[in-house]
Amino acid sequence: MTTTVGRFISFEGTEGVGKTTAIEGLCQRLQAAGIDYVRTREPGGSPFAERLRAILL
């Protein structure tokens, strides 16, 4: 049986500080290294969460 250890990386900060740029850079490096990853955002991912996100942002 093979066990895979994962990591949860979170980027936090106010608007305009470069979170999206940093995340995109990290994803590019992970992909180039052949490392699988899942990119998420909160709130997001469901119709209700997208509406909430639009209100908050």
Short mmCIF file of C-alpha atoms in Angstrom, two decimals:
data_model
loop_
_atom_site.label_atom_id
_atom_site.label_comp_id
_atom_site.label_asym_id
_atom_site.label_seq_id
_atom_site.Cartn_x
_atom_site.Cartn_y
_atom_site.Cartn_z
CA MET A 1 0.00 0.00 0.00
CA THR A 2 1.36 3.40 -0.98
CA THR A 3 0.73 6.44 1.19
CA THR A 4 0.84 9.90 -0.33
CA VAL A 5 1.46 12.88 1.92
CA GLY A 6 -0.29 16.06 0.84
CA ARG A 7 0.09 19.70 1.71
CA PHE A 8 -2.46 22.49 2.09
CA ILE A 9 -1.06 25.87 1.08
CA SER A 10 -3.09 29.01 1.75
CA PHE A 11 -2.49 32.50 0.39
CA GLU A 12 -4.11 35.30 2.35
CA GLY A 13 -4.05 39.07 2.06
CA THR A 14 -6.01 42.13 1.07
CA GLU A 15 -6.95 43.01 -2.50
CA GLY A 16 -4.13 43.94 -4.82
CA VAL A 17 -1.22 42.39 -2.92
CA GLY A 18 -0.45 39.73 -5.53
CA LYS A 19 -2.14 36.58 -4.21
CA THR A 20 -3.39 35.53 -7.64
CA THR A 21 0.02 36.17 -9.21
CA ALA A 22 1.75 34.13 -6.50
CA ILE A 23 -0.75 31.27 -6.83
CA GLU A 24 -0.39 31.18 -10.62
CA GLY A 25 3.40 31.12 -10.28
CA LEU A 26 3.25 28.26 -7.78
CA CYS A 27 0.87 26.28 -9.99
CA GLN A 28 3.19 26.72 -12.98
CA ARG A 29 6.17 25.47 -10.98
CA LEU A 30 4.25 22.49 -9.61
CA GLN A 31 3.05 21.57 -13.09
CA ALA A 32 6.57 21.91 -14.53
CA ALA A 33 7.85 19.60 -11.79
CA GLY A 34 5.14 17.04 -12.53
CA ILE A 35 3.51 17.50 -9.13
CA ASP A 36 -0.25 17.02 -8.95
CA TYR A 37 -2.21 19.80 -7.25
CA VAL A 38 -5.75 21.02 -6.69
CA ARG A 39 -6.41 24.77 -6.84
CA THR A 40 -9.40 26.09 -4.91
CA ARG A 41 -10.74 29.41 -3.67
CA GLU A 42 -13.02 30.35 -0.82
CA PRO A 43 -15.77 31.19 -0.91
CA GLY A 44 -16.32 29.54 -4.28
CA GLY A 45 -17.13 26.35 -6.08
CA SER A 46 -20.92 26.37 -5.87
CA PRO A 47 -23.53 28.77 -7.28
CA PHE A 48 -24.37 30.08 -3.79
CA ALA A 49 -20.71 30.54 -2.90
CA GLU A 50 -20.08 32.39 -6.17
CA ARG A 51 -22.97 34.78 -5.39
CA LEU A 52 -21.61 35.31 -1.87
CA ARG A 53 -18.15 35.96 -3.31
CA ALA A 54 -19.59 38.57 -5.69
CA ILE A 55 -21.26 40.35 -2.77
CA LEU A 56 -18.16 40.28 -0.57
CA LEU A 57 -15.70 41.31 -3.25
#
